[in-house]
Amino acid sequence: MAVEQSALDGGKARIGELISQLSMFSLAYHQDDAPLVSDAEYDQLYLELVRLETQNPVLIRADSPTQRVGEPVSADFTQVRHRIPMLSLNNAFSREDVVDFDRKIREQLKLSAKDGLQYSVEPKLDGLAISLRYERGVLVQAATRGDGETGEDVSHTIRTIAVIPLRLHGDAPEVLEVRGEVVMPRAGFAAYNTAMQKSGGKLLVNPRNAAAGSVRQLDPKLAAQRPLAFYAYGLGECSVELADSHTECLQALKNFGFPVAALATVATDAAGLLAYFEQVGEQRGSLAFDIDGVVYKLNKLAWQRALGFVSRAPRWAIAHKYPAQEAITQVLAIDVQIGRTGAATPVARLSPVFVGGVTVSNATLHNFEELARKDVRIGDWVVVRRAGDVIPEVARVELERRGENSVEFTPPMICPVCQSALAKNADEAVLRCTGGFGCSAQLKAALRHFVSRRALDIEGFGDELIEQLVDLDLLTDPSQIYALDEKTLASLDRMALKSAKNVLQAIEKSRQTTLERLLYGLGIRDVGEATAKALARYFGSISAIENADLAQLILVPDVGPVVASRVLAFFKQPRNLAVLEKLRALGLQFPEGAPQASSAGPLAGQIIVLTGTLAQLTRDAAQAKLEALGAKVSGSVSKKTTLVIAGDAAGSKLDKARELGVAVADEAHLLAILASNGV
DNA sequence: TTACCTCGAGCTCA
DNA sequence: CTCGAGGTAA
């Protein structure tokens, strides 16, 4: 105890010393622009401080430079727009995919196999993608990938990762965005779990989710105790040209002080790529962190720009994935699930197995044809595979282990939930329950959809509540939500007065809604958010849609004969009309207006196509703005197209436009159009 | 599909 | 303390 105390005192004194030194140096550097020590010396002192503090968390002082964002962030994470989107990569699963990738690049660059082409190759870490923004050399923001356009600000936890420089080493550009992966090294993961086991804390299941979870903590102090690492692999926005090639770019990142995966190297042809894949594959088990593949990038940045992008992924890079991990387990049962549209889906209930970092106990069998093809039977031993694409699947049956008395699974004739007949439409493979809202499974699914965020958005109206209300016969269709009272709600499990009041308030709030939310919420087949919006705009009111015939419906943008017939079918059903009637009677308000069939606006009649990457606006934003001005934004160039807006690295659509002699303009022109119309 | 985080609220036991 | 709901990531 005495020894421990004195060690603590020694640490405390040293920490005080370090903090005053570091803040002095930092002041001299940032404010006086006159560094007192080299970057390396600064970092060494800083790392010593981090080490002391992690060893003795009790000694962490609020004014320590390691604690610059010491306080937990409040409530929600703030949204961050990525100035340059964080794209995803296309995947290669086979040797052929890789050979194709190489061949297409050579074709597009018009290079022969002999020409000097180089790929930068690196392992693909299995963690959480992060973008770090440095302004004048200082880390100002860290954000998750999100949907690629917008992520969450997680600076408070990212700053606690010791290997991420808070200040760039050497000459820093005005703006530098570094992209990389936050991972939890296997050793750290194991050590953390051992410690947790001893202290009786919660164990982490796999390093990837552990890393992601740590980053999303609100309290940076907790995150700081998680053993996280970071490896840089690319750039976002950057105010200067750092390099000509990806390899040089990685070197530059290294010089700025970032860890870069040691296994990064180069290859010159498909054979080289495949050899790298094999080589890394052999080392995979002994690496410090999990990887799920390797990444190949065309090295020369000028050539990357020349190739550009296909939809959301660059043409000049590909992720080559290792085969999905497999495990063998037993089928305990085959259940039939009834979805919102009544579709019956067979689901294999499995004896839980740990595969690819998670415990799998369910796997969809998609439909009965697939089930029959794979010939899965209850009691069979099956190979379960979890590919990188998340959804586990039953790969095949271990036939040699099948028992003699196994019985083939026969698709049910009646709905397992409501006993109505299952019917098969002529044009589709799936069986559907004919029970409608009389089928509690369909009703529950319809209700879940109705209250969901993008539909009526009734907060707090969750699965468990729906389950109870339907089972107690308190809800027989969505309209009945608006007839619920406090007493009924409060009588349910885990619902006391406070919860009941909250739910009721959320229901009240949803009474004021919009036509498009209602249309979407009704769950008309093939009518998603976009179609609901288009219908609402075109017709303006429910009654107009109800009375429309097929020919009229087809006139709605993006509605074809299939969707039109779905809408028609929906409004032919007396049951649906009755629900609408009741919704109105119970006080649902959705403003209805005049149809906007003939779209007005300064750009009315224009058909505009966007292509390439826009720098100032997102695709969606540009489209929304143009549509607001009455233009139609189309996905492909045709004779009818009036204008093509070409961003960076525009591809085939630009060629097509030139071919057809359609007018082409750049982003600046687009912005000018918008500005002159006051958008 | 699973794992993780956060929040509010209900439940349980002292 | 435990649960349900809501959200994110891969």
XYZ file of C-alpha atoms (C1' of nucleotides) in Angstrom:
703
model
C 0.000 0.000 0.000
C 2.802 2.391 0.974
C 4.685 1.498 -2.185
C 1.588 1.974 -4.278
C 0.933 5.334 -2.711
C 4.408 6.611 -3.366
C 4.274 5.402 -6.972
C 1.054 7.303 -7.263
C 2.640 10.429 -5.819
C 5.582 10.119 -8.181
C 3.219 9.762 -11.113
C 1.227 12.728 -9.931
C 4.295 14.969 -9.784
C 5.484 13.872 -13.226
C 2.055 14.427 -14.690
C 1.999 17.979 -13.338
C 5.387 18.607 -14.880
C 4.331 17.204 -18.237
C 1.134 19.190 -18.373
C 2.837 22.523 -17.757
C 5.581 21.751 -20.259
C 3.175 20.568 -22.941
C 0.848 23.529 -22.623
C 3.811 25.908 -22.818
C 5.096 24.214 -25.969
C 1.667 24.105 -27.491
C 1.118 27.822 -26.847
C 4.455 28.685 -28.388
C 3.620 26.611 -31.425
C 0.052 27.702 -32.084
C -0.025 31.281 -30.914
C 3.530 32.518 -31.271
C 4.320 30.369 -34.243
C 7.700 29.714 -32.633
C 8.154 26.066 -31.718
C 10.324 25.475 -28.679
C 10.843 21.775 -29.307
C 10.729 19.419 -32.263
C 7.533 17.610 -33.111
C 9.080 14.329 -32.099
C 10.018 15.633 -28.678
C 6.571 17.044 -28.154
C 4.967 13.777 -29.105
C 7.243 11.818 -26.847
C 6.295 13.913 -23.833
C 2.676 13.719 -24.834
C 2.770 9.959 -25.120
C 4.438 9.710 -21.729
C 1.571 11.703 -20.274
C -0.974 9.476 -21.964
C 0.798 6.423 -20.608
C 0.867 7.726 -17.049
C -2.744 8.716 -17.232
C -3.919 5.403 -18.593
C -1.970 3.599 -15.911
C -3.477 5.776 -13.192
C -6.790 7.131 -14.407
C -7.339 8.697 -10.971
C -4.579 11.165 -11.738
C -6.069 12.523 -14.940
C -6.366 16.271 -14.586
C -9.022 18.307 -16.267
C -6.441 20.636 -17.803
C -4.407 17.828 -19.316
C -3.975 18.187 -23.074
C -5.263 14.644 -23.320
C -8.557 15.865 -21.936
C -9.258 18.709 -24.298
C -12.708 17.310 -24.793
C -12.992 15.868 -21.353
C -16.706 16.258 -20.812
C -19.296 13.894 -22.162
C -21.104 15.335 -25.165
C -24.753 15.968 -24.591
C -27.659 14.124 -26.106
C -27.389 13.416 -29.806
C -24.304 13.427 -31.938
C -24.126 16.394 -34.258
C -24.303 15.723 -37.978
C -21.291 16.427 -40.165
C -21.436 16.921 -43.906
C -18.465 15.363 -45.663
C -17.070 17.920 -48.106
C -15.934 14.994 -50.195
C -18.220 11.999 -49.814
C -16.867 8.862 -48.167
C -17.557 6.321 -50.866
C -17.771 2.605 -50.577
C -15.805 0.119 -52.650
C -17.010 -2.498 -55.057
C -16.253 -6.029 -53.949
C -14.449 -8.875 -55.658
C -15.180 -12.371 -54.409
C -13.313 -14.455 -56.974
C -10.150 -14.524 -59.041
C -12.223 -13.733 -62.122
C -13.557 -10.573 -60.513
C -9.982 -9.420 -59.952
C -8.878 -10.281 -63.473
C -11.906 -8.390 -64.819
C -11.062 -5.400 -62.665
C -7.535 -5.264 -64.058
C -8.696 -5.832 -67.629
C -11.345 -3.106 -67.519
C -8.879 -0.605 -66.151
C -6.438 -1.330 -68.951
C -9.193 -1.114 -71.532
C -10.455 2.174 -70.246
C -7.006 3.659 -69.990
C -6.191 2.181 -73.393
C -3.094 0.535 -72.027
C -1.676 -2.760 -73.111
C -0.663 -5.382 -70.579
C 2.927 -4.328 -70.926
C 2.461 -0.692 -70.058
C 3.665 0.400 -66.686
C 0.613 0.323 -64.537
C 0.793 -0.022 -60.814
C -1.604 -0.850 -58.032
C -1.232 0.144 -54.436
C -2.397 -2.776 -52.328
C -3.228 -2.900 -48.651
C -5.180 -4.968 -46.136
C -8.807 -4.027 -45.585
C -9.197 -3.541 -41.864
C -12.421 -4.585 -40.213
C -13.359 -1.630 -38.072
C -15.123 1.680 -38.326
C -14.379 4.176 -41.098
C -13.583 7.656 -39.823
C -12.719 10.979 -41.391
C -10.365 13.304 -39.494
C -10.344 16.957 -40.389
C -7.253 19.069 -39.687
C -7.239 22.801 -40.180
C -3.861 24.506 -40.054
C -2.451 21.287 -38.707
C -4.831 20.918 -35.777
C -7.415 18.180 -35.457
C -10.722 20.001 -35.462
C -13.248 17.273 -36.159
C -13.658 13.541 -36.453
C -16.711 12.035 -38.093
C -18.140 8.623 -38.884
C -18.922 7.631 -42.445
C -22.675 7.641 -42.017
C -24.364 7.345 -45.384
C -21.240 8.641 -47.095
C -22.577 12.183 -47.367
C -23.267 12.919 -43.729
C -21.816 11.300 -40.647
C -21.745 11.919 -36.925
C -19.297 14.071 -35.023
C -17.319 11.757 -32.749
C -14.372 14.055 -32.044
C -14.663 13.599 -28.288
C -13.908 9.876 -28.418
C -11.552 9.940 -31.387
C -9.283 12.393 -29.592
C -8.713 9.812 -26.916
C -6.990 7.498 -29.383
C -3.329 8.019 -28.611
C -1.951 7.211 -32.053
C -4.048 9.886 -33.731
C -2.003 13.097 -33.778
C -3.854 16.087 -32.382
C -1.455 18.168 -34.385
C 0.102 17.158 -37.695
C 3.826 16.667 -37.804
C 5.837 18.814 -40.183
C 4.420 21.357 -42.615
C 0.676 21.109 -42.524
C -1.634 22.134 -45.345
C -4.400 24.618 -44.584
C -6.971 21.827 -44.722
C -6.362 18.108 -44.605
C -8.947 15.389 -44.218
C -7.540 11.998 -43.404
C -9.621 8.891 -43.882
C -8.869 5.686 -42.097
C -10.174 2.873 -39.974
C -10.538 2.743 -36.207
C -9.947 -0.805 -35.026
C -9.514 -2.634 -31.773
C -6.351 -4.733 -32.044
C -6.903 -8.380 -31.131
C -4.449 -8.233 -28.236
C -6.184 -5.211 -26.754
C -9.568 -6.838 -27.238
C -8.431 -9.994 -25.435
C -6.779 -8.054 -22.624
C -9.831 -5.879 -22.156
C -12.091 -8.910 -21.921
C -9.772 -10.646 -19.464
C -9.865 -7.562 -17.268
C -13.629 -7.358 -17.571
C -14.004 -11.002 -16.704
C -12.045 -10.450 -13.497
C -14.009 -7.388 -12.505
C -17.294 -8.917 -13.564
C -17.853 -6.304 -16.253
C -19.523 -6.768 -19.603
C -17.553 -8.653 -22.209
C -17.211 -7.436 -25.766
C -18.248 -9.915 -28.422
C -16.005 -8.998 -31.332
C -13.351 -6.381 -32.033
C -15.243 -4.669 -34.835
C -18.386 -3.904 -32.893
C -16.267 -3.107 -29.860
C -14.413 -0.458 -31.858
C -17.628 0.967 -33.292
C -19.304 0.960 -29.903
C -16.364 2.657 -28.192
C -16.330 5.465 -30.714
C -20.023 6.099 -30.195
C -19.738 6.454 -26.438
C -20.845 9.815 -25.123
C -18.258 9.848 -22.356
C -14.722 10.120 -23.726
C -13.284 8.807 -20.464
C -14.884 5.453 -21.074
C -13.702 5.441 -24.663
C -10.169 6.233 -23.527
C -10.093 2.980 -21.596
C -10.869 0.960 -24.702
C -7.743 -0.146 -26.542
C -8.307 1.487 -29.907
C -5.955 1.962 -32.822
C -6.194 3.833 -36.098
C -4.739 3.283 -39.553
C -4.919 5.920 -42.274
C -5.634 4.844 -45.849
C -6.684 7.876 -47.800
C -7.566 11.532 -48.141
C -10.718 13.560 -48.217
C -10.509 17.291 -48.747
C -6.951 18.572 -49.011
C -5.905 22.103 -49.823
C -2.672 21.140 -51.566
C -1.501 18.443 -53.954
C 0.281 16.055 -51.661
C 1.275 13.345 -54.058
C 1.043 11.874 -57.546
C 0.264 8.380 -56.417
C -1.541 6.590 -53.653
C 1.734 5.153 -52.400
C 3.171 8.647 -52.049
C -0.017 9.708 -50.402
C 0.371 6.996 -47.756
C 3.963 8.085 -47.237
C 2.822 11.672 -46.777
C 0.267 10.508 -44.213
C 3.003 8.637 -42.407
C 5.095 11.802 -42.360
C 2.195 13.716 -40.881
C 2.282 11.258 -38.009
C -0.375 8.690 -38.919
C -0.019 4.962 -38.593
C -0.348 3.261 -41.968
C -0.892 -0.478 -42.282
C 2.524 -2.086 -42.589
C 1.394 -4.557 -45.213
C 0.754 -1.907 -47.850
C 2.809 -2.457 -50.993
C 2.453 -2.387 -54.782
C 1.615 -4.829 -57.580
C 1.722 -4.466 -61.336
C -0.821 -6.890 -62.743
C -3.678 -9.218 -61.902
C -1.278 -12.016 -61.020
C 0.463 -9.724 -58.567
C -2.839 -8.744 -56.987
C -3.842 -12.363 -56.559
C -0.451 -13.257 -55.118
C -0.836 -10.456 -52.584
C -4.304 -11.725 -51.701
C -2.886 -15.201 -51.027
C 0.075 -13.896 -49.105
C -1.960 -11.686 -46.794
C -4.486 -14.477 -46.466
C -1.821 -16.757 -45.051
C -0.841 -14.164 -42.471
C -4.411 -13.249 -41.697
C -4.675 -15.239 -38.504
C -1.494 -13.825 -37.038
C -2.125 -10.159 -37.788
C -2.553 -7.683 -34.961
C -6.094 -6.870 -36.088
C -9.022 -8.359 -37.984
C -9.194 -7.874 -41.720
C -11.923 -8.951 -44.102
C -10.046 -8.621 -47.352
C -7.482 -6.601 -49.214
C -7.920 -3.421 -51.244
C -6.418 -2.743 -54.650
C -6.141 0.858 -55.815
C -4.843 2.125 -59.105
C -1.762 3.928 -57.906
C -1.494 6.980 -60.115
C -3.910 9.664 -58.972
C -4.199 11.166 -62.450
C -5.394 7.810 -63.743
C -7.811 7.480 -60.858
C -9.348 10.776 -61.914
C -9.488 9.643 -65.516
C -11.518 6.576 -64.572
C -13.937 8.287 -62.216
C -16.876 6.603 -60.506
C -19.792 4.300 -61.170
C -22.670 5.362 -58.953
C -21.314 5.203 -55.400
C -17.966 3.506 -55.909
C -14.732 4.369 -57.685
C -13.858 2.432 -60.851
C -10.204 2.527 -59.869
C -10.366 0.513 -56.659
C -11.824 -2.752 -55.472
C -12.024 -4.697 -52.216
C -11.115 -8.353 -52.601
C -12.880 -10.220 -49.816
C -11.762 -13.417 -48.175
C -14.321 -16.199 -48.278
C -17.074 -15.886 -45.730
C -16.507 -17.730 -42.514
C -18.501 -20.888 -42.102
C -19.735 -22.955 -39.203
C -21.780 -26.093 -38.868
C -24.914 -26.200 -36.801
C -28.245 -27.937 -36.535
C -31.637 -26.797 -37.789
C -33.936 -26.759 -34.782
C -37.049 -25.743 -36.654
C -38.272 -24.159 -39.820
C -40.722 -21.376 -39.071
C -42.916 -19.563 -41.529
C -43.036 -15.803 -41.078
C -45.834 -13.687 -42.470
C -44.813 -10.238 -43.615
C -46.724 -7.006 -44.089
C -47.924 -8.023 -47.544
C -48.829 -11.473 -46.326
C -45.773 -13.051 -47.968
C -44.836 -16.304 -46.257
C -41.093 -16.644 -45.706
C -39.446 -19.758 -44.317
C -36.867 -19.071 -41.613
C -34.435 -21.641 -40.239
C -34.124 -21.556 -36.461
C -30.624 -22.717 -35.722
C -28.823 -23.957 -32.715
C -26.752 -20.821 -31.982
C -23.261 -20.831 -33.486
C -20.514 -18.259 -33.307
C -19.462 -17.438 -36.842
C -17.664 -14.420 -38.217
C -17.772 -12.637 -34.873
C -21.458 -12.951 -34.108
C -23.857 -15.548 -32.795
C -26.181 -16.694 -35.515
C -29.455 -18.318 -34.557
C -31.721 -17.406 -37.480
C -31.249 -17.555 -41.201
C -33.828 -16.706 -43.805
C -34.422 -19.301 -46.478
C -35.952 -16.611 -48.722
C -38.799 -18.666 -50.176
C -40.040 -22.201 -50.506
C -38.394 -22.781 -53.861
C -35.033 -21.958 -52.389
C -35.770 -24.176 -49.427
C -36.673 -27.036 -51.732
C -33.574 -26.500 -53.846
C -31.303 -26.642 -50.828
C -33.451 -29.411 -49.390
C -33.136 -28.203 -45.823
C -34.984 -30.350 -43.291
C -35.612 -29.989 -39.606
C -32.834 -31.691 -37.660
C -30.352 -31.397 -40.536
C -26.794 -30.281 -39.938
C -26.107 -27.306 -42.139
C -23.212 -25.077 -43.069
C -23.988 -21.510 -42.062
C -22.050 -18.748 -43.749
C -21.727 -15.133 -42.811
C -20.430 -13.190 -45.722
C -19.157 -9.642 -45.462
C -22.597 -8.636 -46.626
C -23.932 -9.185 -43.131
C -26.875 -11.499 -43.704
C -26.200 -15.076 -42.667
C -27.253 -17.841 -44.993
C -27.599 -21.580 -45.009
C -24.961 -22.539 -47.557
C -25.709 -26.237 -47.816
C -26.861 -29.307 -45.962
C -24.341 -31.840 -44.642
C -26.156 -34.708 -46.311
C -23.972 -37.451 -44.835
C -25.100 -36.454 -41.381
C -28.792 -36.554 -42.184
C -30.830 -38.929 -40.063
C -32.735 -41.746 -41.790
C -36.149 -40.591 -40.741
C -35.760 -37.002 -41.932
C -38.809 -35.635 -43.631
C -38.853 -33.109 -46.412
C -40.368 -29.790 -45.425
C -43.671 -29.164 -47.176
C -44.824 -25.613 -47.656
C -47.939 -24.997 -45.566
C -51.326 -24.633 -47.260
C -52.658 -22.325 -44.597
C -51.244 -19.368 -42.710
C -49.598 -20.570 -39.504
C -50.798 -17.461 -37.723
C -54.422 -17.030 -38.787
C -55.161 -20.294 -40.637
C -56.361 -18.453 -43.752
C -55.484 -20.006 -47.063
C -52.079 -19.284 -48.539
C -52.340 -18.360 -52.194
C -49.884 -18.051 -54.994
C -50.295 -15.345 -57.591
C -49.730 -16.358 -61.159
C -46.925 -13.900 -61.718
C -44.842 -14.485 -58.599
C -43.148 -17.241 -56.670
C -44.141 -16.344 -53.133
C -47.079 -17.705 -51.189
C -49.242 -15.090 -49.557
C -51.635 -15.226 -46.633
C -55.115 -14.103 -47.673
C -56.134 -13.075 -44.174
C -55.497 -9.346 -44.483
C -55.843 -7.436 -41.218
C -57.615 -10.499 -39.861
C -54.155 -12.075 -39.723
C -52.428 -10.802 -36.636
C -48.994 -11.155 -38.222
C -50.002 -8.957 -41.157
C -51.768 -6.525 -38.887
C -48.748 -6.199 -36.608
C -46.439 -5.628 -39.545
C -48.831 -3.063 -41.030
C -48.991 -1.231 -37.701
C -45.212 -1.214 -37.317
C -44.991 0.343 -40.740
C -47.778 2.831 -40.069
C -46.151 4.234 -36.915
C -42.601 4.193 -38.290
C -40.504 7.301 -38.513
C -40.936 7.951 -42.212
C -44.680 7.287 -42.073
C -46.850 8.661 -39.260
C -43.828 8.890 -36.949
C -45.439 7.965 -33.647
C -42.573 7.925 -31.194
C -42.620 5.290 -28.487
C -45.075 3.076 -30.375
C -42.752 0.090 -30.499
C -42.992 -3.600 -31.326
C -43.769 -4.687 -27.801
C -46.677 -2.278 -27.511
C -48.095 -3.364 -30.881
C -47.710 -6.986 -29.875
C -49.770 -6.512 -26.721
C -52.418 -4.305 -28.296
C -53.052 -6.723 -31.154
C -53.024 -9.802 -28.951
C -55.562 -8.181 -26.648
C -57.719 -7.271 -29.658
C -57.402 -3.599 -28.819
C -56.178 -2.759 -32.310
C -57.852 -4.211 -35.369
C -56.540 -1.776 -37.957
C -54.277 1.291 -37.988
C -57.123 3.747 -37.493
C -57.824 2.319 -34.043
C -54.569 3.860 -32.814
C -56.436 7.129 -32.713
C -59.149 5.661 -30.517
C -56.794 4.503 -27.745
C -57.159 6.083 -24.341
C -54.905 6.530 -21.343
C -56.603 3.910 -19.217
C -56.242 1.201 -21.824
C -52.593 1.983 -22.455
C -51.671 2.245 -18.797
C -53.132 -1.170 -18.138
C -50.530 -2.863 -20.329
C -47.289 -4.499 -19.254
C -44.422 -2.118 -18.681
C -46.725 0.792 -19.368
C -47.514 2.942 -16.382
C -49.148 6.352 -16.362
C -46.086 8.259 -17.509
C -45.444 6.017 -20.503
C -49.108 6.011 -21.442
C -49.197 9.796 -21.412
C -46.064 9.976 -23.552
C -47.458 7.574 -26.138
C -50.747 9.431 -26.212
C -48.939 12.685 -26.748
C -46.978 11.167 -29.643
C -50.250 9.922 -31.153
C -51.748 13.398 -30.791
C -48.762 14.896 -32.529
C -49.119 12.533 -35.466
C -52.688 13.633 -36.073
C -51.268 16.553 -38.029
C -49.555 14.842 -40.891
C -49.128 15.077 -44.639
C -50.745 13.289 -47.522
C -47.479 11.693 -48.546
C -46.765 10.325 -45.077
C -50.252 8.881 -44.929
C -49.967 7.352 -48.400
C -46.667 5.789 -47.482
C -47.963 4.636 -44.101
C -50.934 2.837 -45.619
C -48.516 0.283 -46.971
C -49.740 0.071 -50.536
C -47.539 -2.465 -52.251
C -44.654 -0.965 -54.218
C -45.501 2.486 -52.923
C -42.457 3.603 -50.976
C -41.557 7.064 -49.838
C -40.657 8.355 -53.284
C -43.787 7.042 -54.978
C -45.997 8.274 -52.146
C -44.528 11.713 -52.604
C -45.022 11.631 -56.352
C -48.651 10.535 -55.991
C -49.366 13.143 -53.333
C -47.916 15.883 -55.485
C -49.573 14.837 -58.676
C -53.059 14.301 -57.328
C -53.134 16.542 -54.284
C -55.842 14.595 -52.475
C -56.841 11.082 -51.476
C -60.112 11.292 -53.333
C -58.347 12.219 -56.557
C -56.095 9.167 -56.242
C -59.041 6.991 -55.307
C -60.918 8.020 -58.406
C -57.999 7.842 -60.798
C -57.934 5.123 -63.419
C -54.925 3.249 -64.696
C -54.264 5.700 -67.522
C -54.197 8.643 -65.142
C -51.996 6.910 -62.609
C -49.399 6.101 -65.228
C -49.003 9.799 -65.929
C -47.434 10.265 -62.505
C -43.652 10.513 -62.781
C -42.001 7.169 -62.005
C -45.293 5.295 -61.858
C -45.653 2.540 -64.413
C -48.369 -0.035 -65.078
C -47.293 -2.274 -62.193
C -47.377 0.365 -59.487
C -50.516 1.878 -60.980
C -52.340 -1.434 -60.727
C -51.211 -1.812 -57.104
C -52.698 1.560 -56.268
C -55.873 0.662 -58.103
C -56.122 -2.652 -56.272
C -55.614 -0.980 -52.913
C -58.401 1.511 -53.386
C -60.757 -1.157 -54.725
C -60.715 -2.962 -51.378
C -63.628 -1.863 -49.186
C -61.512 -2.675 -46.131
C -58.917 -0.063 -47.070
C -61.532 2.551 -47.829
C -63.089 1.888 -44.467
C -59.769 2.408 -42.705
C -59.302 5.719 -44.480
C -62.809 6.725 -43.546
C -62.182 5.896 -39.902
C -58.856 7.720 -39.872
C -60.604 10.850 -41.017
C -63.434 10.377 -38.552
C -60.962 9.966 -35.690
C -59.349 13.265 -36.527
C -56.343 12.564 -38.713
C -55.463 15.801 -40.527
C -53.572 15.832 -43.776
C -53.725 18.964 -45.868
C -55.068 18.296 -49.329
C -54.654 20.696 -52.162
C -55.050 21.134 -55.849
C -53.277 18.691 -58.122
C -49.938 19.841 -59.384
C -50.143 17.791 -62.524
C -48.812 20.512 -64.722
C -45.727 21.428 -62.799
C -45.118 25.124 -62.789
C -41.935 27.009 -62.103
C -39.197 28.694 -64.044
C -37.713 25.410 -65.205
C -41.003 23.733 -66.119
C -40.656 21.356 -69.017
C -36.905 21.028 -68.688
C -35.489 17.539 -68.404
C -32.111 17.685 -66.723
C -29.570 14.920 -66.153
C -26.864 15.106 -63.498
C -23.623 13.215 -64.009
C -20.212 13.071 -62.396
C -19.344 14.280 -58.915
C -20.625 17.658 -57.846
C -18.382 19.534 -55.452
C -20.743 22.122 -53.974
C -23.981 20.204 -53.772
C -24.953 16.624 -53.166
C -26.771 14.868 -55.958
C -29.925 14.769 -53.884
C -29.762 18.435 -53.007
C -29.200 19.442 -56.612
C -32.111 17.288 -57.709
C -34.415 18.673 -55.027
C -33.562 22.247 -55.946
C -34.078 21.662 -59.644
C -37.367 19.902 -59.033
C -38.481 22.734 -56.810
C -38.052 24.980 -59.841
C -40.230 22.680 -61.910
C -37.569 20.741 -63.797
C -37.665 16.996 -64.160
C -34.412 15.349 -63.162
C -33.840 12.159 -65.053
C -31.283 9.407 -64.627
C -30.371 8.836 -68.221
C -29.680 10.942 -71.280
C -32.070 10.760 -74.205
C -33.195 12.942 -77.070
C -35.715 14.533 -74.746
C -33.045 15.679 -72.307
C -32.727 19.437 -72.377
C -29.535 19.840 -70.359
C -26.780 17.691 -68.898
C -24.892 18.984 -65.858
C -21.466 17.357 -65.834
C -19.512 17.322 -62.595
C -16.044 15.933 -62.054
C -15.121 12.680 -63.711
C -18.335 12.470 -65.695
C -18.540 9.230 -67.640
C -20.772 7.598 -70.180
C -23.678 9.975 -69.729
C -21.476 12.813 -70.910
C -20.436 10.855 -73.991
C -24.068 10.078 -74.719
C -24.984 13.735 -74.411
C -22.304 14.720 -76.912
C -23.426 11.958 -79.219
C -27.030 13.179 -79.156
C -26.008 16.807 -79.289
C -27.628 17.622 -75.946
C -26.488 20.809 -74.235
C -23.880 20.242 -71.524
C -22.959 22.606 -68.715
C -20.767 22.428 -65.620
C -21.560 22.791 -61.947
C -20.850 26.520 -61.944
C -23.593 26.932 -64.536
C -25.965 24.877 -62.406
C -25.257 27.094 -59.414
C -25.825 30.149 -61.569
C -29.219 28.823 -62.689
C -30.186 28.154 -59.099
C -28.932 31.526 -57.906
C -30.756 33.444 -60.614
C -33.968 31.751 -59.502
C -33.361 32.582 -55.894
C -32.448 29.100 -54.641
C -28.916 -9.977 -39.042
C -26.361 -8.890 -34.903
C -23.889 -5.942 -31.599
C -23.439 -1.844 -29.412
C -24.785 2.660 -27.258
C -28.176 5.885 -24.865
C -32.343 7.254 -22.866
C -36.477 7.074 -20.104
C -39.231 4.560 -17.264
C -40.795 0.614 -14.638
C -39.748 -2.954 -11.355
C -37.591 -4.849 -7.205
C -35.613 -4.931 -3.019
C -33.798 -2.773 0.926
C -31.307 -3.118 -12.056
C -33.784 -4.409 -16.281
C -36.464 -3.534 -20.261
C -38.154 -1.347 -24.457
C -37.381 1.938 -27.928
C -34.521 4.243 -31.075
C -30.365 4.770 -33.534
C -25.848 3.348 -36.008
C -22.566 0.326 -38.250
C -20.917 -3.521 -40.935
